[in-house]
Amino acid sequence: MQVNIVDIPSDGLRLCFDTTDSWASKAASAALGGALSDLNVELVLRRVGPGVYVEGRVSASVQRCCDRCLAALRYCIEGPVQLYYEPGSEDLSGDVNLLSDELEVGFFDGAQLDLSAVLSEFLALEASPRLFCGDYGVSRLVPGECSLPVSKGDSPESMGTGASDDQVGDPRFAVLKHLDLD
Ligand SMILES: [Zn+2]
């Protein structure tokens, strides 16, 4: 979803999107790494100098899996958008701290602003990359405890006595088998 900068009126351009806007759904689902169940985007675009100031509000919810126990989760994220886009590219910018430190600065080609990139950037900044049961904004969709799944054939009795050859398990934990814990 591209917005021509020349089309932004002097008092700003107000835009709203939801799950029926496929570009927005796609961008949000990719940024949040799950199947999107809800999305509301309200943005106001204002031209500020050669750049564009984007403010508004985004709320989204996706279905994900817990990164510990793999249970199905719903993750809801909501927050204010405050992003400034200036013409140029990241690697050419020596000095981007012209505005307040809290304001995230992005880059665009000076003619069109890609709102998919705006949405992706906001969600990437706001969302937790790893989700666990009980985290803020996370609700577990199935009953049960949040614990690491136990793989078959790796019961405590077989630990340290030489596990069967066909159940190697995670090689990163192999060292634990040789630990003496008393
Ligand atoms: Zn969990």
Short mmCIF file of N, CA and C and ligand atoms in Angstrom, two decimals:
data_model
loop_
_atom_site.label_atom_id
_atom_site.label_comp_id
_atom_site.label_asym_id
_atom_site.label_seq_id
_atom_site.Cartn_x
_atom_site.Cartn_y
_atom_site.Cartn_z
N MET A 1 0.86 -1.20 0.00
CA MET A 1 0.00 0.00 0.00
C MET A 1 0.89 1.24 0.00
N GLN A 2 0.96 1.87 -1.16
CA GLN A 2 1.82 3.04 -1.30
C GLN A 2 1.00 4.32 -1.21
N VAL A 3 1.53 5.30 -0.51
CA VAL A 3 0.88 6.62 -0.46
C VAL A 3 1.81 7.62 -1.12
N ASN A 4 1.28 8.32 -2.11
CA ASN A 4 2.08 9.37 -2.74
C ASN A 4 2.17 10.56 -1.80
N ILE A 5 3.38 11.01 -1.57
CA ILE A 5 3.58 12.09 -0.62
C ILE A 5 2.86 13.37 -1.07
N VAL A 6 2.81 13.58 -2.38
CA VAL A 6 2.15 14.81 -2.87
C VAL A 6 0.64 14.77 -2.62
N ASP A 7 0.10 13.58 -2.36
CA ASP A 7 -1.34 13.47 -2.11
C ASP A 7 -1.71 13.75 -0.65
N ILE A 8 -0.71 13.93 0.20
CA ILE A 8 -1.03 14.19 1.61
C ILE A 8 -1.39 15.66 1.77
N PRO A 9 -2.64 15.96 2.17
CA PRO A 9 -3.03 17.36 2.33
C PRO A 9 -2.28 18.03 3.47
N SER A 10 -2.31 19.35 3.49
CA SER A 10 -1.52 20.07 4.49
C SER A 10 -1.99 19.78 5.91
N ASP A 11 -3.27 19.44 6.08
CA ASP A 11 -3.73 19.13 7.44
C ASP A 11 -3.68 17.63 7.74
N GLY A 12 -2.99 16.87 6.89
CA GLY A 12 -2.78 15.46 7.19
C GLY A 12 -3.76 14.54 6.49
N LEU A 13 -3.36 13.29 6.41
CA LEU A 13 -4.18 12.27 5.76
C LEU A 13 -4.48 11.18 6.77
N ARG A 14 -5.78 10.96 7.00
CA ARG A 14 -6.18 9.98 7.99
C ARG A 14 -6.60 8.70 7.28
N LEU A 15 -6.07 7.58 7.74
CA LEU A 15 -6.34 6.30 7.08
C LEU A 15 -6.66 5.24 8.12
N CYS A 16 -7.61 4.36 7.81
CA CYS A 16 -7.94 3.26 8.71
C CYS A 16 -7.93 1.96 7.93
N PHE A 17 -7.40 0.92 8.56
CA PHE A 17 -7.34 -0.39 7.92
C PHE A 17 -7.70 -1.47 8.93
N ASP A 18 -8.16 -2.59 8.41
CA ASP A 18 -8.42 -3.73 9.28
C ASP A 18 -8.10 -5.02 8.54
N THR A 19 -8.59 -6.14 9.06
CA THR A 19 -8.24 -7.44 8.48
C THR A 19 -8.72 -7.60 7.04
N THR A 20 -9.68 -6.77 6.61
CA THR A 20 -10.15 -6.91 5.23
C THR A 20 -9.18 -6.29 4.22
N ASP A 21 -8.21 -5.55 4.71
CA ASP A 21 -7.18 -5.00 3.82
C ASP A 21 -6.04 -6.02 3.75
N SER A 22 -5.99 -6.71 2.63
CA SER A 22 -5.10 -7.88 2.57
C SER A 22 -3.63 -7.51 2.75
N TRP A 23 -3.21 -6.36 2.24
CA TRP A 23 -1.80 -5.96 2.41
C TRP A 23 -1.47 -5.80 3.89
N ALA A 24 -2.45 -5.24 4.65
CA ALA A 24 -2.22 -4.99 6.08
C ALA A 24 -2.19 -6.31 6.85
N SER A 25 -3.13 -7.20 6.53
CA SER A 25 -3.16 -8.51 7.17
C SER A 25 -1.87 -9.26 6.93
N LYS A 26 -1.43 -9.22 5.69
CA LYS A 26 -0.21 -9.93 5.31
C LYS A 26 1.00 -9.39 6.07
N ALA A 27 1.12 -8.07 6.10
CA ALA A 27 2.26 -7.46 6.77
C ALA A 27 2.25 -7.77 8.26
N ALA A 28 1.05 -7.68 8.88
CA ALA A 28 0.95 -7.91 10.32
C ALA A 28 1.22 -9.36 10.67
N SER A 29 0.66 -10.25 9.87
CA SER A 29 0.85 -11.67 10.14
C SER A 29 2.32 -12.06 9.98
N ALA A 30 2.99 -11.50 8.99
CA ALA A 30 4.42 -11.79 8.80
C ALA A 30 5.25 -11.22 9.95
N ALA A 31 4.91 -9.99 10.36
CA ALA A 31 5.70 -9.34 11.42
C ALA A 31 5.50 -10.04 12.76
N LEU A 32 4.31 -10.58 13.00
CA LEU A 32 4.02 -11.19 14.30
C LEU A 32 4.21 -12.70 14.29
N GLY A 33 4.45 -13.26 13.12
CA GLY A 33 4.76 -14.68 13.03
C GLY A 33 3.61 -15.59 13.41
N GLY A 34 2.40 -15.24 13.03
CA GLY A 34 1.27 -16.10 13.36
C GLY A 34 0.08 -15.79 12.49
N ALA A 35 -0.99 -16.57 12.69
CA ALA A 35 -2.22 -16.35 11.93
C ALA A 35 -2.98 -15.20 12.59
N LEU A 36 -3.28 -14.19 11.80
CA LEU A 36 -3.89 -12.98 12.33
C LEU A 36 -5.37 -13.20 12.62
N SER A 37 -5.84 -12.81 13.82
CA SER A 37 -7.27 -12.93 14.07
C SER A 37 -7.93 -11.56 14.18
N ASP A 38 -7.16 -10.53 14.44
CA ASP A 38 -7.77 -9.21 14.52
C ASP A 38 -6.72 -8.16 14.19
N LEU A 39 -7.18 -7.08 13.54
CA LEU A 39 -6.26 -6.01 13.20
C LEU A 39 -7.03 -4.70 13.05
N ASN A 40 -6.55 -3.67 13.73
CA ASN A 40 -7.11 -2.34 13.54
C ASN A 40 -5.97 -1.34 13.48
N VAL A 41 -5.95 -0.60 12.40
CA VAL A 41 -4.87 0.36 12.18
C VAL A 41 -5.49 1.72 11.89
N GLU A 42 -5.11 2.71 12.67
CA GLU A 42 -5.53 4.09 12.42
C GLU A 42 -4.27 4.93 12.32
N LEU A 43 -4.09 5.55 11.19
CA LEU A 43 -2.87 6.33 11.00
C LEU A 43 -3.21 7.72 10.49
N VAL A 44 -2.44 8.70 10.94
CA VAL A 44 -2.51 10.03 10.37
C VAL A 44 -1.12 10.36 9.82
N LEU A 45 -1.07 10.68 8.55
CA LEU A 45 0.20 11.00 7.91
C LEU A 45 0.28 12.51 7.73
N ARG A 46 1.40 13.08 8.14
CA ARG A 46 1.61 14.53 7.98
C ARG A 46 2.96 14.77 7.35
N ARG A 47 2.99 15.70 6.42
CA ARG A 47 4.28 16.06 5.84
C ARG A 47 4.99 17.02 6.79
N VAL A 48 6.22 16.67 7.11
CA VAL A 48 7.03 17.52 7.98
C VAL A 48 8.36 17.71 7.27
N GLY A 49 8.58 18.90 6.75
CA GLY A 49 9.79 19.12 5.95
C GLY A 49 9.77 18.18 4.75
N PRO A 50 10.89 17.53 4.48
CA PRO A 50 10.93 16.59 3.35
C PRO A 50 10.39 15.21 3.73
N GLY A 51 10.07 15.05 4.99
CA GLY A 51 9.68 13.72 5.48
C GLY A 51 8.20 13.61 5.79
N VAL A 52 7.86 12.48 6.38
CA VAL A 52 6.48 12.22 6.75
C VAL A 52 6.45 11.72 8.19
N TYR A 53 5.58 12.35 8.96
CA TYR A 53 5.38 11.92 10.34
C TYR A 53 4.12 11.07 10.38
N VAL A 54 4.25 9.87 10.95
CA VAL A 54 3.12 8.95 11.01
C VAL A 54 2.76 8.74 12.47
N GLU A 55 1.52 9.05 12.82
CA GLU A 55 1.10 8.73 14.18
C GLU A 55 -0.26 8.08 14.14
N GLY A 56 -0.60 7.39 15.21
CA GLY A 56 -1.88 6.71 15.25
C GLY A 56 -1.85 5.58 16.24
N ARG A 57 -2.60 4.56 15.93
CA ARG A 57 -2.76 3.46 16.88
C ARG A 57 -2.92 2.16 16.09
N VAL A 58 -2.30 1.12 16.60
CA VAL A 58 -2.43 -0.20 15.98
C VAL A 58 -2.79 -1.21 17.06
N SER A 59 -3.77 -2.04 16.79
CA SER A 59 -3.99 -3.20 17.65
C SER A 59 -4.10 -4.43 16.75
N ALA A 60 -3.54 -5.52 17.23
CA ALA A 60 -3.55 -6.74 16.43
C ALA A 60 -3.55 -7.93 17.37
N SER A 61 -4.11 -9.03 16.91
CA SER A 61 -3.93 -10.25 17.68
C SER A 61 -3.69 -11.41 16.72
N VAL A 62 -2.80 -12.28 17.16
CA VAL A 62 -2.41 -13.43 16.33
C VAL A 62 -2.43 -14.70 17.16
N GLN A 63 -2.51 -15.82 16.47
CA GLN A 63 -2.34 -17.12 17.12
C GLN A 63 -0.90 -17.56 16.92
N ARG A 64 -0.29 -17.91 18.04
CA ARG A 64 1.09 -18.36 17.99
C ARG A 64 1.23 -19.57 18.90
N CYS A 65 2.42 -20.11 18.94
CA CYS A 65 2.71 -21.19 19.89
C CYS A 65 3.64 -20.65 20.95
N CYS A 66 3.48 -21.15 22.17
CA CYS A 66 4.40 -20.81 23.25
C CYS A 66 5.80 -21.28 22.85
N ASP A 67 6.80 -20.43 23.08
CA ASP A 67 8.17 -20.80 22.73
C ASP A 67 8.80 -21.74 23.75
N ARG A 68 8.07 -22.06 24.82
CA ARG A 68 8.59 -23.05 25.77
C ARG A 68 7.83 -24.36 25.63
N CYS A 69 6.48 -24.30 25.80
CA CYS A 69 5.73 -25.56 25.87
C CYS A 69 4.98 -25.87 24.57
N LEU A 70 5.04 -24.98 23.61
CA LEU A 70 4.41 -25.16 22.30
C LEU A 70 2.89 -25.15 22.31
N ALA A 71 2.27 -24.78 23.44
CA ALA A 71 0.81 -24.67 23.49
C ALA A 71 0.35 -23.51 22.61
N ALA A 72 -0.88 -23.64 22.10
CA ALA A 72 -1.43 -22.56 21.28
C ALA A 72 -1.74 -21.35 22.15
N LEU A 73 -1.37 -20.17 21.66
CA LEU A 73 -1.56 -18.93 22.39
C LEU A 73 -2.25 -17.90 21.51
N ARG A 74 -2.92 -16.97 22.16
CA ARG A 74 -3.33 -15.77 21.44
C ARG A 74 -2.49 -14.62 21.99
N TYR A 75 -1.92 -13.88 21.08
CA TYR A 75 -1.06 -12.75 21.47
C TYR A 75 -1.71 -11.46 20.97
N CYS A 76 -2.01 -10.56 21.90
CA CYS A 76 -2.62 -9.28 21.53
C CYS A 76 -1.59 -8.18 21.76
N ILE A 77 -1.48 -7.32 20.81
CA ILE A 77 -0.53 -6.22 20.92
C ILE A 77 -1.27 -4.95 20.54
N GLU A 78 -0.98 -3.89 21.28
CA GLU A 78 -1.67 -2.63 21.04
C GLU A 78 -0.74 -1.51 21.41
N GLY A 79 -0.75 -0.46 20.65
CA GLY A 79 0.09 0.66 21.05
C GLY A 79 0.02 1.82 20.10
N PRO A 80 0.55 2.95 20.56
CA PRO A 80 0.57 4.14 19.73
C PRO A 80 1.71 4.08 18.71
N VAL A 81 1.44 4.62 17.55
CA VAL A 81 2.45 4.69 16.50
C VAL A 81 3.00 6.11 16.47
N GLN A 82 4.31 6.21 16.47
CA GLN A 82 4.96 7.50 16.30
C GLN A 82 6.24 7.25 15.52
N LEU A 83 6.15 7.42 14.24
CA LEU A 83 7.31 7.13 13.39
C LEU A 83 7.54 8.30 12.45
N TYR A 84 8.79 8.57 12.20
CA TYR A 84 9.12 9.62 11.24
C TYR A 84 9.91 9.00 10.10
N TYR A 85 9.51 9.31 8.89
CA TYR A 85 10.22 8.80 7.71
C TYR A 85 10.85 9.96 6.99
N GLU A 86 12.13 9.80 6.69
CA GLU A 86 12.78 10.85 5.94
C GLU A 86 13.38 10.27 4.66
N PRO A 87 13.52 11.12 3.64
CA PRO A 87 14.05 10.62 2.38
C PRO A 87 15.48 10.15 2.57
N GLY A 88 15.83 9.08 1.89
CA GLY A 88 17.19 8.57 1.99
C GLY A 88 17.18 7.10 2.31
N SER A 89 18.33 6.58 2.61
CA SER A 89 18.43 5.19 3.02
C SER A 89 19.28 5.14 4.28
N GLU A 90 19.08 4.07 5.01
CA GLU A 90 19.69 3.94 6.33
C GLU A 90 21.22 4.10 6.28
N ASP A 91 21.85 3.46 5.27
CA ASP A 91 23.31 3.45 5.26
C ASP A 91 23.92 4.79 4.84
N LEU A 92 23.07 5.68 4.28
CA LEU A 92 23.61 6.98 3.88
C LEU A 92 23.47 8.03 4.98
N SER A 93 22.79 7.66 6.07
CA SER A 93 22.47 8.66 7.07
C SER A 93 23.52 8.68 8.16
N GLY A 94 24.25 9.73 8.24
CA GLY A 94 25.22 9.84 9.31
C GLY A 94 24.59 10.36 10.58
N ASP A 95 23.60 11.20 10.43
CA ASP A 95 23.06 11.90 11.58
C ASP A 95 21.54 11.91 11.51
N VAL A 96 20.93 10.97 12.22
CA VAL A 96 19.47 10.87 12.15
C VAL A 96 18.80 11.37 13.42
N ASN A 97 19.61 11.76 14.39
CA ASN A 97 19.01 12.16 15.66
C ASN A 97 18.62 13.64 15.68
N LEU A 98 17.91 14.04 14.61
CA LEU A 98 17.48 15.43 14.53
C LEU A 98 16.26 15.66 15.41
N LEU A 99 15.54 14.56 15.65
CA LEU A 99 14.32 14.67 16.43
C LEU A 99 14.55 14.02 17.78
N SER A 100 13.49 13.93 18.55
CA SER A 100 13.64 13.40 19.90
C SER A 100 14.12 11.95 19.86
N ASP A 101 14.81 11.54 20.90
CA ASP A 101 15.38 10.20 20.95
C ASP A 101 14.32 9.10 20.89
N GLU A 102 13.14 9.40 21.39
CA GLU A 102 12.10 8.36 21.45
C GLU A 102 11.50 8.08 20.08
N LEU A 103 11.64 9.03 19.20
CA LEU A 103 10.98 8.88 17.91
C LEU A 103 11.82 8.00 17.00
N GLU A 104 11.18 6.94 16.49
CA GLU A 104 11.88 6.06 15.56
C GLU A 104 11.89 6.70 14.18
N VAL A 105 13.07 6.68 13.57
CA VAL A 105 13.21 7.27 12.24
C VAL A 105 13.40 6.17 11.21
N GLY A 106 12.58 6.23 10.16
CA GLY A 106 12.73 5.30 9.05
C GLY A 106 13.04 6.07 7.79
N PHE A 107 13.19 5.35 6.72
CA PHE A 107 13.57 6.00 5.46
C PHE A 107 12.64 5.59 4.33
N PHE A 108 12.46 6.48 3.41
CA PHE A 108 11.67 6.17 2.23
C PHE A 108 12.27 6.91 1.04
N ASP A 109 11.70 6.64 -0.15
CA ASP A 109 12.34 7.16 -1.37
C ASP A 109 12.04 8.64 -1.62
N GLY A 110 11.25 9.27 -0.75
CA GLY A 110 10.96 10.69 -0.91
C GLY A 110 9.70 10.96 -1.70
N ALA A 111 9.19 9.95 -2.41
CA ALA A 111 8.00 10.14 -3.23
C ALA A 111 6.81 9.35 -2.74
N GLN A 112 7.05 8.11 -2.31
CA GLN A 112 5.97 7.25 -1.87
C GLN A 112 6.35 6.60 -0.55
N LEU A 113 5.37 6.52 0.33
CA LEU A 113 5.60 5.83 1.61
C LEU A 113 4.84 4.51 1.56
N ASP A 114 5.55 3.43 1.85
CA ASP A 114 4.94 2.11 1.83
C ASP A 114 4.36 1.80 3.21
N LEU A 115 3.04 1.76 3.30
CA LEU A 115 2.40 1.55 4.60
C LEU A 115 2.60 0.13 5.14
N SER A 116 2.86 -0.82 4.25
CA SER A 116 3.19 -2.18 4.74
C SER A 116 4.47 -2.12 5.55
N ALA A 117 5.43 -1.34 5.05
CA ALA A 117 6.70 -1.20 5.77
C ALA A 117 6.48 -0.48 7.09
N VAL A 118 5.60 0.51 7.11
CA VAL A 118 5.30 1.24 8.35
C VAL A 118 4.71 0.30 9.40
N LEU A 119 3.73 -0.51 8.96
CA LEU A 119 3.07 -1.44 9.87
C LEU A 119 4.05 -2.51 10.36
N SER A 120 4.83 -3.05 9.43
CA SER A 120 5.82 -4.08 9.81
C SER A 120 6.82 -3.51 10.81
N GLU A 121 7.24 -2.28 10.56
CA GLU A 121 8.24 -1.67 11.42
C GLU A 121 7.68 -1.45 12.82
N PHE A 122 6.47 -0.94 12.89
CA PHE A 122 5.85 -0.72 14.19
C PHE A 122 5.74 -2.03 14.97
N LEU A 123 5.23 -3.07 14.32
CA LEU A 123 5.03 -4.34 15.01
C LEU A 123 6.36 -4.98 15.40
N ALA A 124 7.35 -4.82 14.54
CA ALA A 124 8.67 -5.38 14.86
C ALA A 124 9.26 -4.69 16.09
N LEU A 125 8.99 -3.39 16.23
CA LEU A 125 9.50 -2.65 17.38
C LEU A 125 8.75 -3.00 18.66
N GLU A 126 7.45 -3.23 18.53
CA GLU A 126 6.59 -3.40 19.70
C GLU A 126 6.50 -4.84 20.19
N ALA A 127 6.51 -5.79 19.27
CA ALA A 127 6.18 -7.16 19.63
C ALA A 127 7.36 -7.87 20.28
N SER A 128 7.05 -8.78 21.20
CA SER A 128 8.09 -9.61 21.77
C SER A 128 8.46 -10.68 20.74
N PRO A 129 9.74 -10.86 20.50
CA PRO A 129 10.12 -11.89 19.53
C PRO A 129 9.82 -13.30 20.05
N ARG A 130 9.91 -13.47 21.39
CA ARG A 130 9.61 -14.79 21.95
C ARG A 130 8.44 -14.67 22.91
N LEU A 131 7.52 -15.60 22.81
CA LEU A 131 6.31 -15.55 23.63
C LEU A 131 6.21 -16.77 24.51
N PHE A 132 5.80 -16.52 25.75
CA PHE A 132 5.60 -17.62 26.69
C PHE A 132 4.24 -17.47 27.35
N CYS A 133 3.66 -18.59 27.78
CA CYS A 133 2.41 -18.56 28.53
C CYS A 133 2.56 -17.58 29.69
N GLY A 134 1.57 -16.75 29.91
CA GLY A 134 1.61 -15.84 31.05
C GLY A 134 2.28 -14.51 30.77
N ASP A 135 2.91 -14.37 29.62
CA ASP A 135 3.50 -13.08 29.27
C ASP A 135 2.41 -12.04 29.09
N TYR A 136 2.81 -10.77 29.16
CA TYR A 136 1.86 -9.68 28.95
C TYR A 136 1.26 -9.79 27.54
N GLY A 137 -0.06 -9.74 27.49
CA GLY A 137 -0.74 -9.79 26.19
C GLY A 137 -0.94 -11.20 25.64
N VAL A 138 -0.49 -12.18 26.42
CA VAL A 138 -0.57 -13.57 25.94
C VAL A 138 -1.65 -14.33 26.69
N SER A 139 -2.58 -14.97 25.98
CA SER A 139 -3.49 -15.88 26.66
C SER A 139 -3.36 -17.27 26.05
N ARG A 140 -3.29 -18.23 26.96
CA ARG A 140 -3.12 -19.62 26.54
C ARG A 140 -4.48 -20.17 26.13
N LEU A 141 -4.53 -20.87 25.01
CA LEU A 141 -5.81 -21.33 24.47
C LEU A 141 -6.16 -22.75 24.89
N VAL A 142 -5.23 -23.43 25.55
CA VAL A 142 -5.50 -24.80 26.00
C VAL A 142 -5.09 -24.91 27.47
N PRO A 143 -5.76 -25.77 28.25
CA PRO A 143 -5.36 -25.91 29.65
C PRO A 143 -4.02 -26.63 29.77
N GLY A 144 -3.39 -26.47 30.93
CA GLY A 144 -2.13 -27.19 31.16
C GLY A 144 -1.04 -26.29 31.68
N GLU A 145 0.08 -26.93 32.02
CA GLU A 145 1.23 -26.23 32.56
C GLU A 145 2.15 -25.79 31.44
N CYS A 146 2.87 -24.69 31.68
CA CYS A 146 3.88 -24.27 30.72
C CYS A 146 5.21 -24.91 31.11
N SER A 147 5.53 -26.02 30.47
CA SER A 147 6.82 -26.65 30.75
C SER A 147 7.37 -27.23 29.46
N LEU A 148 8.66 -27.48 29.46
CA LEU A 148 9.29 -28.00 28.26
C LEU A 148 8.71 -29.37 27.93
N PRO A 149 8.38 -29.58 26.67
CA PRO A 149 7.87 -30.91 26.31
C PRO A 149 8.96 -31.96 26.54
N VAL A 150 8.56 -33.12 27.13
CA VAL A 150 9.52 -34.21 27.38
C VAL A 150 9.47 -35.15 26.19
N SER A 151 10.63 -35.39 25.60
CA SER A 151 10.62 -36.28 24.44
C SER A 151 10.61 -37.73 24.90
N LYS A 152 9.96 -38.58 24.13
CA LYS A 152 9.83 -40.00 24.49
C LYS A 152 11.21 -40.66 24.51
N GLY A 153 11.41 -41.56 25.44
CA GLY A 153 12.69 -42.27 25.50
C GLY A 153 13.76 -41.46 26.21
N ASP A 154 13.36 -40.33 26.76
CA ASP A 154 14.34 -39.50 27.46
C ASP A 154 13.89 -39.32 28.91
N SER A 155 13.33 -40.35 29.46
CA SER A 155 12.85 -40.29 30.84
C SER A 155 14.03 -40.18 31.79
N PRO A 156 13.79 -39.70 33.01
CA PRO A 156 14.90 -39.50 33.95
C PRO A 156 15.70 -40.77 34.19
N GLU A 157 15.06 -41.97 34.14
CA GLU A 157 15.78 -43.21 34.43
C GLU A 157 16.88 -43.48 33.40
N SER A 158 16.64 -43.02 32.17
CA SER A 158 17.63 -43.32 31.14
C SER A 158 18.74 -42.28 31.10
N MET A 159 18.56 -41.18 31.85
CA MET A 159 19.58 -40.14 31.85
C MET A 159 20.86 -40.66 32.50
N GLY A 160 21.97 -40.46 31.85
CA GLY A 160 23.25 -40.79 32.44
C GLY A 160 23.59 -42.26 32.37
N THR A 161 22.66 -43.08 31.94
CA THR A 161 22.97 -44.50 31.84
C THR A 161 23.12 -44.91 30.38
N GLY A 162 23.23 -43.91 29.53
CA GLY A 162 23.37 -44.19 28.10
C GLY A 162 22.00 -44.33 27.46
N ALA A 163 21.51 -43.27 26.86
CA ALA A 163 20.21 -43.31 26.22
C ALA A 163 20.30 -44.19 24.98
N SER A 164 19.14 -44.68 24.58
CA SER A 164 19.13 -45.54 23.39
C SER A 164 19.63 -44.76 22.18
N ASP A 165 20.24 -45.47 21.26
CA ASP A 165 20.92 -44.83 20.14
C ASP A 165 19.98 -44.07 19.21
N ASP A 166 18.71 -44.50 19.16
CA ASP A 166 17.81 -43.84 18.22
C ASP A 166 17.12 -42.62 18.83
N GLN A 167 17.39 -42.30 20.08
CA GLN A 167 16.81 -41.11 20.70
C GLN A 167 17.95 -40.21 21.18
N VAL A 168 18.49 -39.44 20.30
CA VAL A 168 19.66 -38.65 20.64
C VAL A 168 19.26 -37.38 21.38
N GLY A 169 18.10 -36.80 21.04
CA GLY A 169 17.66 -35.57 21.70
C GLY A 169 18.41 -34.36 21.16
N ASP A 170 18.20 -33.25 21.81
CA ASP A 170 18.84 -32.02 21.37
C ASP A 170 20.33 -32.06 21.70
N PRO A 171 21.19 -31.96 20.68
CA PRO A 171 22.63 -32.06 20.94
C PRO A 171 23.15 -30.98 21.89
N ARG A 172 22.43 -29.84 21.97
CA ARG A 172 22.88 -28.77 22.87
C ARG A 172 22.79 -29.18 24.33
N PHE A 173 21.91 -30.18 24.63
CA PHE A 173 21.74 -30.61 26.01
C PHE A 173 22.54 -31.87 26.31
N ALA A 174 23.31 -32.36 25.35
CA ALA A 174 24.03 -33.62 25.53
C ALA A 174 24.95 -33.56 26.73
N VAL A 175 25.53 -32.37 26.96
CA VAL A 175 26.48 -32.23 28.07
C VAL A 175 25.82 -32.49 29.42
N LEU A 176 24.50 -32.23 29.51
CA LEU A 176 23.78 -32.40 30.78
C LEU A 176 23.76 -33.86 31.22
N LYS A 177 23.86 -34.77 30.28
CA LYS A 177 23.79 -36.19 30.61
C LYS A 177 24.99 -36.62 31.43
N HIS A 178 26.06 -35.87 31.35
CA HIS A 178 27.27 -36.26 32.06
C HIS A 178 27.46 -35.47 33.35
N LEU A 179 26.48 -34.65 33.69
CA LEU A 179 26.58 -33.87 34.93
C LEU A 179 26.25 -34.74 36.13
N ASP A 180 27.02 -34.56 37.19
CA ASP A 180 26.72 -35.26 38.42
C ASP A 180 26.07 -34.25 39.37
N LEU A 181 24.82 -34.45 39.68
CA LEU A 181 24.09 -33.40 40.37
C LEU A 181 23.88 -33.65 41.86
N ASP A 182 24.63 -34.49 42.51
CA ASP A 182 24.44 -34.57 43.96
C ASP A 182 25.58 -33.89 44.69
ZN ZN B 1 3.96 -22.25 27.51
#
